[in-house]
Coordinates of C-alpha atoms and ligand atoms in Angstrom, one line a residue:
M1 CA 15.3 1.1 21.5
T2 CA 13.1 -0.9 19.4
V3 CA 15.9 -3.0 17.6
R4 CA 17.9 -5.4 19.6
E5 CA 21.7 -5.8 19.2
S6 CA 21.1 -8.8 17.0
G7 CA 19.3 -6.6 14.6
A8 CA 15.9 -8.2 15.5
L9 CA 13.0 -6.0 16.4
D10 CA 12.2 -5.7 20.1
V11 CA 8.7 -6.7 19.5
E12 CA 7.6 -6.8 23.2
R13 CA 8.7 -3.1 23.4
I14 CA 7.1 -2.2 20.2
R15 CA 3.7 -3.8 21.1
E16 CA 3.3 -1.4 24.0
D17 CA 2.9 1.4 21.5
F18 CA -0.2 -0.2 20.0
P19 CA -3.2 0.0 22.5
V20 CA -5.5 -2.1 20.4
L21 CA -3.3 -5.1 20.7
D22 CA -4.4 -5.4 24.3
R23 CA -7.9 -6.2 23.3
E24 CA -9.3 -9.5 24.4
F25 CA -12.4 -11.3 23.1
D26 CA -14.1 -13.4 25.8
G27 CA -10.9 -13.5 27.7
T28 CA -8.8 -14.5 24.6
Q29 CA -6.0 -12.2 23.5
L30 CA -6.4 -10.7 20.0
V31 CA -4.0 -12.0 17.4
Y32 CA -4.1 -9.5 14.6
L33 CA -2.8 -10.9 11.4
D34 CA -4.7 -8.8 8.8
N35 CA -2.1 -6.1 8.4
A36 CA -2.1 -6.1 4.6
A37 CA -5.6 -4.8 4.7
T38 CA -4.9 -2.2 7.5
T39 CA -2.2 -2.0 10.2
Q40 CA -2.9 -0.8 13.8
T41 CA -1.9 2.7 14.9
P42 CA 0.6 3.5 17.6
N43 CA -0.2 6.0 20.3
R44 CA 2.0 8.8 19.0
V45 CA 0.1 8.7 15.7
I46 CA -3.2 8.7 17.5
D47 CA -1.8 11.6 19.6
A48 CA -0.8 13.5 16.5
I49 CA -4.5 13.4 15.4
G50 CA -5.7 14.3 18.9
D51 CA -3.2 17.2 19.2
Y52 CA -4.4 18.7 15.9
Y53 CA -8.1 18.7 17.0
R54 CA -7.2 19.8 20.5
E55 CA -4.8 22.5 19.7
Y56 CA -4.9 23.8 16.2
N57 CA -7.9 22.6 14.2
A58 CA -8.4 25.0 11.3
N59 CA -8.6 24.9 7.6
V60 CA -5.3 25.2 5.6
H61 CA -4.2 27.8 3.1
R62 CA -7.2 29.9 3.9
G63 CA -7.0 31.8 7.1
L64 CA -4.6 34.4 8.1
H65 CA -5.3 33.7 11.8
Q66 CA -2.8 31.9 14.0
L67 CA -4.7 28.5 14.1
S68 CA -4.9 28.3 10.3
Q69 CA -1.2 29.2 10.0
E70 CA -0.1 26.5 12.4
A71 CA -2.3 23.9 10.6
S72 CA -1.0 25.0 7.2
I73 CA 2.5 24.7 8.2
A74 CA 2.1 21.4 9.8
Y75 CA 0.1 20.1 6.9
E76 CA 2.7 21.3 4.3
E77 CA 5.7 20.1 6.4
A78 CA 4.0 16.6 6.4
H79 CA 4.5 16.6 2.6
D80 CA 8.2 17.3 3.1
R81 CA 8.4 14.5 5.6
V82 CA 6.7 12.0 3.2
A83 CA 9.0 13.1 0.4
E84 CA 12.0 12.3 2.6
F85 CA 10.5 9.0 3.7
I86 CA 10.5 7.8 0.1
G87 CA 13.5 9.6 -1.4
A88 CA 11.4 12.2 -3.4
A89 CA 13.0 15.6 -4.2
G90 CA 10.5 17.6 -2.3
R91 CA 6.8 18.5 -1.5
E92 CA 6.1 19.4 -5.1
E93 CA 6.3 15.7 -5.9
I94 CA 4.0 14.5 -3.1
V95 CA 0.2 14.8 -3.6
F96 CA -1.9 13.8 -0.7
T97 CA -5.0 11.7 -1.8
K98 CA -7.5 9.6 0.1
N99 CA -5.7 6.3 -0.5
T100 CA -3.7 4.3 -3.2
T101 CA -6.9 3.8 -5.1
E102 CA -7.5 7.5 -5.5
S103 CA -3.8 8.0 -6.5
E104 CA -4.2 5.4 -9.3
N105 CA -7.4 7.1 -10.5
L106 CA -5.7 10.6 -10.3
V107 CA -3.1 9.5 -12.9
A108 CA -5.6 7.4 -14.9
Y109 CA -8.0 10.3 -15.3
A110 CA -5.6 13.3 -15.3
W111 CA -3.0 11.7 -17.6
G112 CA -4.6 8.6 -19.2
L113 CA -7.9 10.2 -20.4
R114 CA -5.9 12.9 -22.3
E115 CA -2.9 10.9 -23.4
L116 CA -4.1 7.5 -24.4
G117 CA -5.8 6.7 -27.6
P118 CA -6.3 3.8 -30.1
G119 CA -3.0 2.0 -30.8
D120 CA -1.7 2.6 -27.2
T121 CA -1.3 -0.2 -24.7
V122 CA -1.4 0.0 -21.0
V123 CA 0.7 -2.9 -19.6
L124 CA -0.3 -4.3 -16.1
T125 CA 0.6 -7.5 -14.4
E126 CA -1.6 -10.6 -13.8
M127 CA -1.1 -10.0 -10.0
E128 CA -2.5 -6.3 -10.1
H129 CA -4.8 -5.2 -7.4
H130 CA -8.3 -4.0 -8.6
A131 CA -7.2 -0.4 -7.7
S132 CA -5.1 -0.4 -10.9
L133 CA -6.5 -3.2 -12.9
V134 CA -10.2 -1.9 -12.9
T135 CA -9.1 1.8 -13.2
W136 CA -6.9 1.2 -16.3
Q137 CA -9.5 -1.2 -17.8
Q138 CA -12.0 1.7 -17.7
I139 CA -9.7 4.3 -19.0
A140 CA -8.6 2.0 -21.8
E141 CA -12.3 1.4 -22.7
R142 CA -13.0 5.1 -22.9
T143 CA -9.9 6.0 -24.9
G144 CA -9.7 2.9 -27.2
A145 CA -6.4 1.9 -25.8
D146 CA -5.5 -1.8 -25.2
V147 CA -4.6 -3.5 -21.9
A148 CA -2.0 -6.3 -21.8
Y149 CA -0.8 -8.3 -18.9
I150 CA 2.6 -9.7 -17.8
R151 CA 2.3 -13.3 -16.9
V152 CA 2.8 -14.7 -13.4
D153 CA 4.6 -18.0 -13.2
Q154 CA 4.0 -21.0 -11.0
D155 CA 6.0 -19.7 -8.1
G156 CA 4.2 -16.3 -8.1
Y157 CA 6.9 -14.4 -9.9
L158 CA 6.6 -12.2 -12.9
D159 CA 7.7 -13.8 -16.1
M160 CA 10.4 -11.2 -17.1
D161 CA 10.9 -12.7 -20.5
H162 CA 7.2 -12.2 -21.1
A163 CA 7.5 -8.6 -19.7
R164 CA 10.2 -7.9 -22.3
E165 CA 7.8 -9.1 -25.1
V166 CA 4.7 -7.4 -23.8
I167 CA 6.3 -4.0 -23.1
D168 CA 6.7 -2.8 -26.7
D169 CA 6.7 0.3 -28.8
D170 CA 2.9 0.6 -28.3
T171 CA 3.2 0.6 -24.6
A172 CA 2.2 4.0 -23.2
M173 CA 2.0 3.2 -19.5
L174 CA 3.1 0.3 -17.3
S175 CA 1.3 0.0 -14.0
A176 CA 2.8 -2.6 -11.8
L177 CA 2.7 -3.8 -8.1
H178 CA 5.8 -3.4 -6.1
V179 CA 4.8 -6.1 -3.5
S180 CA 1.8 -8.4 -4.2
N181 CA -0.9 -8.3 -1.5
T182 CA -1.9 -11.8 -2.4
L183 CA 1.4 -13.6 -3.3
G184 CA 3.8 -11.6 -1.2
T185 CA 6.1 -11.5 -4.3
I186 CA 8.6 -8.6 -4.4
N187 CA 8.6 -7.5 -8.0
P188 CA 11.9 -6.1 -9.7
V189 CA 10.3 -2.7 -10.1
A190 CA 13.4 -0.9 -11.2
D191 CA 13.9 -3.4 -14.0
L192 CA 10.3 -3.0 -15.0
V193 CA 10.6 0.7 -15.1
D194 CA 13.7 0.5 -17.3
L195 CA 11.8 -1.8 -19.7
A196 CA 9.0 0.9 -19.8
H197 CA 11.5 3.8 -20.3
D198 CA 13.4 1.9 -23.0
R199 CA 10.1 2.0 -25.0
D200 CA 9.3 5.7 -24.1
A201 CA 6.5 4.7 -21.8
L202 CA 5.7 5.9 -18.4
A203 CA 5.7 3.7 -15.3
F204 CA 3.3 3.7 -12.3
I205 CA 4.3 1.6 -9.4
D206 CA 1.7 0.6 -6.7
G207 CA 3.6 0.6 -3.5
A208 CA 0.7 -0.1 -1.1
Q209 CA 2.4 -3.2 0.2
A210 CA 5.9 -2.0 -0.1
V211 CA 6.2 1.5 1.6
P212 CA 4.9 0.2 4.9
N213 CA 7.3 -2.8 5.0
R214 CA 10.7 -2.0 3.4
P215 CA 12.9 0.9 2.4
V216 CA 11.7 2.6 -0.8
D217 CA 13.6 5.0 -2.9
V218 CA 11.4 6.3 -5.7
E219 CA 14.4 8.0 -7.4
A220 CA 16.5 4.8 -7.4
I221 CA 13.4 2.9 -8.9
D222 CA 13.0 5.9 -11.3
A223 CA 9.2 5.4 -11.2
D224 CA 7.2 8.3 -12.9
F225 CA 4.5 7.7 -10.4
Y226 CA 4.4 5.7 -7.1
A227 CA 1.3 5.3 -4.9
F228 CA 0.6 4.1 -1.3
S229 CA -1.8 4.4 1.7
G230 CA -1.3 5.8 5.2
H231 CA -3.6 3.1 6.9
K232 CA -1.2 0.3 5.9
M233 CA 1.8 1.9 7.5
A234 CA 0.7 2.7 11.0
G235 CA -0.9 5.8 9.8
P236 CA -4.6 6.8 9.7
T237 CA -7.2 6.0 7.2
G238 CA -8.3 8.7 4.7
I239 CA -4.8 9.6 3.6
G240 CA -2.9 8.3 0.7
V241 CA 0.0 9.5 -1.4
L242 CA 0.7 10.0 -5.1
Y243 CA 4.4 10.6 -5.8
G244 CA 4.9 12.0 -9.3
K245 CA 7.9 13.4 -11.0
Q246 CA 7.7 17.2 -11.0
H247 CA 7.8 17.8 -14.7
L248 CA 5.0 15.2 -15.2
L249 CA 2.8 16.7 -12.6
D250 CA 3.5 20.1 -14.0
S251 CA 2.4 19.1 -17.5
M252 CA -0.8 17.3 -16.3
E253 CA -4.2 18.9 -16.0
P254 CA -5.9 18.7 -12.6
F255 CA -8.0 15.7 -11.6
L256 CA -10.5 17.5 -9.3
Y257 CA -11.5 21.2 -9.5
G258 CA -12.4 23.6 -6.8
G259 CA -11.0 25.6 -3.9
D260 CA -7.3 25.7 -3.1
M261 CA -6.1 24.1 -6.4
I262 CA -6.3 27.5 -8.3
E263 CA -4.1 30.5 -8.4
K264 CA -6.5 32.9 -10.2
V265 CA -10.1 32.6 -11.2
T266 CA -12.2 34.9 -13.3
F267 CA -15.6 34.4 -14.7
E268 CA -14.0 33.2 -18.0
E269 CA -11.2 31.0 -16.9
S270 CA -9.0 29.7 -14.1
R271 CA -5.2 29.2 -13.6
W272 CA -3.9 26.5 -11.5
N273 CA -2.1 26.6 -8.1
E274 CA 1.5 25.4 -7.8
L275 CA 2.4 21.8 -7.0
P276 CA 1.3 19.8 -5.1
W277 CA -1.8 21.9 -4.3
K278 CA -2.9 21.9 -7.9
F279 CA -4.0 18.3 -7.2
E280 CA -5.4 18.7 -3.8
A281 CA -8.8 20.4 -4.5
G282 CA -11.1 21.3 -1.5
T283 CA -10.4 20.9 2.2
P284 CA -7.9 18.1 2.4
S285 CA -7.4 15.4 5.2
I286 CA -5.4 17.7 7.4
A287 CA -5.2 15.7 10.7
Q288 CA -4.6 12.5 8.7
G289 CA -1.8 14.0 6.6
I290 CA 0.0 15.4 9.7
A291 CA -0.4 12.0 11.4
L292 CA 1.1 10.2 8.4
A293 CA 4.2 12.2 8.9
E294 CA 4.3 11.1 12.4
A295 CA 3.9 7.4 11.3
C296 CA 6.9 8.1 9.0
D297 CA 9.0 9.2 12.0
Y298 CA 7.8 6.2 13.9
L299 CA 8.8 3.6 11.3
D300 CA 12.1 5.3 10.5
E301 CA 12.9 5.2 14.2
I302 CA 12.4 1.4 14.2
G303 CA 14.2 1.1 10.9
M304 CA 12.8 0.0 7.6
E305 CA 15.5 -2.6 6.9
A306 CA 14.8 -4.1 10.3
I307 CA 11.0 -4.1 9.5
A308 CA 11.5 -5.9 6.2
R309 CA 13.7 -8.5 7.8
H310 CA 11.2 -9.1 10.6
E311 CA 8.3 -9.6 8.1
N312 CA 10.3 -11.9 5.9
E313 CA 11.2 -14.0 9.0
L314 CA 7.6 -14.2 10.1
A315 CA 6.5 -15.2 6.6
Q316 CA 9.2 -17.9 6.4
Y317 CA 8.2 -19.2 9.8
T318 CA 4.5 -19.4 8.7
L319 CA 5.6 -21.3 5.6
E320 CA 7.6 -23.6 7.8
R321 CA 4.7 -24.3 10.1
F322 CA 2.2 -24.7 7.3
A323 CA 4.6 -27.3 5.6
E324 CA 4.0 -29.6 8.5
F325 CA 0.5 -30.2 7.1
D326 CA -0.3 -31.9 3.8
D327 CA -3.7 -30.3 3.5
I328 CA -2.5 -26.6 3.6
E329 CA -1.7 -25.1 0.1
T330 CA 0.3 -21.9 0.0
F331 CA 0.6 -19.4 -2.8
G332 CA 3.5 -17.3 -3.9
P333 CA 7.3 -17.7 -3.8
P334 CA 8.5 -20.9 -2.1
A335 CA 9.8 -21.1 1.4
G336 CA 13.4 -19.7 1.5
E337 CA 12.8 -16.9 -1.1
E338 CA 12.4 -13.4 0.3
R339 CA 8.8 -12.2 0.3
G340 CA 6.7 -9.5 1.8
G341 CA 5.2 -10.2 5.1
L342 CA 2.1 -12.2 4.2
V343 CA 1.1 -15.7 3.3
S344 CA -2.1 -16.7 1.4
F345 CA -3.2 -20.2 1.9
N346 CA -6.1 -22.7 1.7
L347 CA -7.0 -25.6 4.0
D348 CA -8.3 -28.5 1.8
S349 CA -11.5 -29.3 3.6
V350 CA -12.5 -25.8 4.7
H351 CA -13.5 -22.7 2.6
A352 CA -11.3 -19.7 3.4
H353 CA -14.5 -17.8 4.6
D354 CA -15.4 -20.5 7.0
L355 CA -11.8 -20.8 8.2
S356 CA -11.7 -17.1 8.8
S357 CA -14.9 -17.1 10.8
I358 CA -13.8 -20.0 12.9
L359 CA -10.4 -18.3 13.6
N360 CA -12.4 -15.3 14.7
D361 CA -13.7 -17.5 17.6
Y362 CA -10.0 -17.8 18.6
A363 CA -9.6 -14.0 18.3
V364 CA -7.4 -14.5 15.5
A365 CA -7.9 -12.0 12.7
I366 CA -7.0 -12.9 9.2
R367 CA -8.5 -12.1 5.8
A368 CA -10.3 -14.3 3.5
G369 CA -11.6 -13.8 0.0
D370 CA -10.0 -12.6 -3.3
H371 CA -8.1 -9.7 -1.8
C372 CA -9.2 -7.5 -4.6
T373 CA -7.2 -9.7 -7.1
Q374 CA -10.1 -11.7 -8.7
P375 CA -8.3 -12.3 -12.1
L376 CA -5.2 -13.6 -10.2
H377 CA -7.4 -15.9 -8.2
D378 CA -9.0 -17.2 -11.4
K379 CA -5.6 -17.9 -12.7
L380 CA -4.6 -19.8 -9.5
G381 CA -7.9 -21.9 -9.9
V382 CA -9.4 -20.8 -6.6
A383 CA -12.3 -18.6 -5.7
A384 CA -10.8 -17.4 -2.5
T385 CA -7.8 -17.7 -0.2
A386 CA -7.1 -17.2 3.5
R387 CA -4.3 -14.7 4.1
A388 CA -2.2 -14.0 7.2
S389 CA -0.3 -10.7 7.1
F390 CA 2.3 -9.4 9.6
Y391 CA 3.6 -6.2 10.9
V392 CA 6.1 -4.8 13.4
Y393 CA 4.2 -6.1 16.4
N394 CA 3.6 -9.7 15.4
T395 CA 5.4 -12.6 16.9
R396 CA 6.2 -16.3 16.2
E397 CA 4.0 -17.2 19.0
E398 CA 1.0 -15.5 17.3
I399 CA 1.7 -17.7 14.3
D400 CA 1.7 -20.8 16.6
V401 CA -1.7 -19.7 17.8
L402 CA -2.9 -19.4 14.2
V403 CA -1.7 -22.9 13.4
E404 CA -3.3 -24.3 16.5
A405 CA -6.6 -22.7 15.6
I406 CA -6.3 -24.0 12.0
D407 CA -5.9 -27.4 13.5
D408 CA -9.0 -27.0 15.6
A409 CA -10.8 -26.0 12.4
R410 CA -9.6 -29.0 10.7
Q411 CA -11.0 -31.2 13.4
L412 CA -14.3 -29.4 13.3
F413 CA -14.8 -30.1 9.6
A414 CA -13.3 -33.6 9.6
Ligands
LIG1 N1 -5.2 -4.0 -0.3 C1 -5.8 -5.9 1.1 O1 -6.3 -6.4 2.0 P1 -6.5 1.4 -0.6 O2 -7.7 0.6 -0.3 O3 -6.8 2.4 -1.8 O4 -5.9 2.0 0.6 O5 -5.5 0.4 -1.1 C2 -5.7 -0.3 -2.4 C3 -4.6 -1.3 -2.7 C4 -3.8 -1.1 -3.7 N2 -2.8 -1.9 -4.1 C5 -2.5 -2.9 -3.3 C6 -1.3 -3.7 -3.6 C7 -3.1 -3.1 -2.2 O6 -2.9 -4.2 -1.3 C8 -4.3 -2.4 -1.9 C9 -5.2 -2.7 -0.7 C10 -6.0 -4.4 0.9 O7 -5.0 -6.5 0.4 C11 -7.5 -4.2 0.7 S1 -8.2 -4.9 -0.7

């Protein structure tokens, strides 16, 4: 059992599943608080990768031999498992990509390049990750479309009145974050999708920081496209997901061309394979796809509701501890408001990069920088922030260690 009777996670028990958490540096126990960048991997997900290579390593959809058949079945079923995990109708709607970034690029190239033109607008938010912001900027530049941004207010929330203004009849695509990797804000994505649909626009939701941490139902959100990465949800690197409504994926041209994405090829022309394989050209990340399905099992067994509660509690505790100090500025929704499991902050006297490297001496891993949201940092008036981000295995005690280490950094720079 990984959830106690109170509904809280049995973190001590969960920690046993993650071998890397036992690491020590110069005798100091690792405190891993960089989960928004990449989460750690439980033994059973590592085993799923090992089992594939040890027992049935073969290419998929190509061989009639037993190994290839086993690999193909496991790889295809992994799509079914991911579909179930996010409430999609079936494997036809689940394209395996390399990561969220590739999922964004797939839609931008395969849909955007063909469908956008002068007079169209792509609406983003000011808190967008570069994965969508840079991608849509580029596609807009090539097609003559405009880009507009929904404002972020003082508390790190989207200004929904502004959203209602910016999303207008020229809007062809809305691309918005579900949960901000910098502010921790949980956006009202179903409302945003509604606003887009009211104007006959499509809606792409970047769920890189949502799917790992909270229950997500793409059908309830009614997103046309939804993207996330395996390595942020206890899965491996090298695997990401693009969910797309079947009729849209059907109507789109492929993004990449080559083997496996075709049904029939002649010297003159080619016809495309059925979904989702039409969008998975070449040999895919087979072991990683299979292991991602294992990660879905793992997270579901813990319970996504319990995970969301745990992360919000750790974020609230961090805000509470940081509030003890006048020289720590935090970003995003105020204490008491529900947020994703991360807190970005700055210490007055110490640059975020210096802070991060001092914390490293205490075996505390956080991230410092712009978190791939440079325009948002410009708006916040800071070049960089430090960020502590949490997952199922983190504890309040680890946040206390973080706060003590920050205190030592403060003394060092005094
Ligand atoms: N954010 C972070 O430390 P990839 O790299 O493709 O798996 O994920 C990109 C991405 C897209 N959207 C959001 C909201 C994200 O947070 C990320 C990745 C990491 O915040 C690396 S910059």
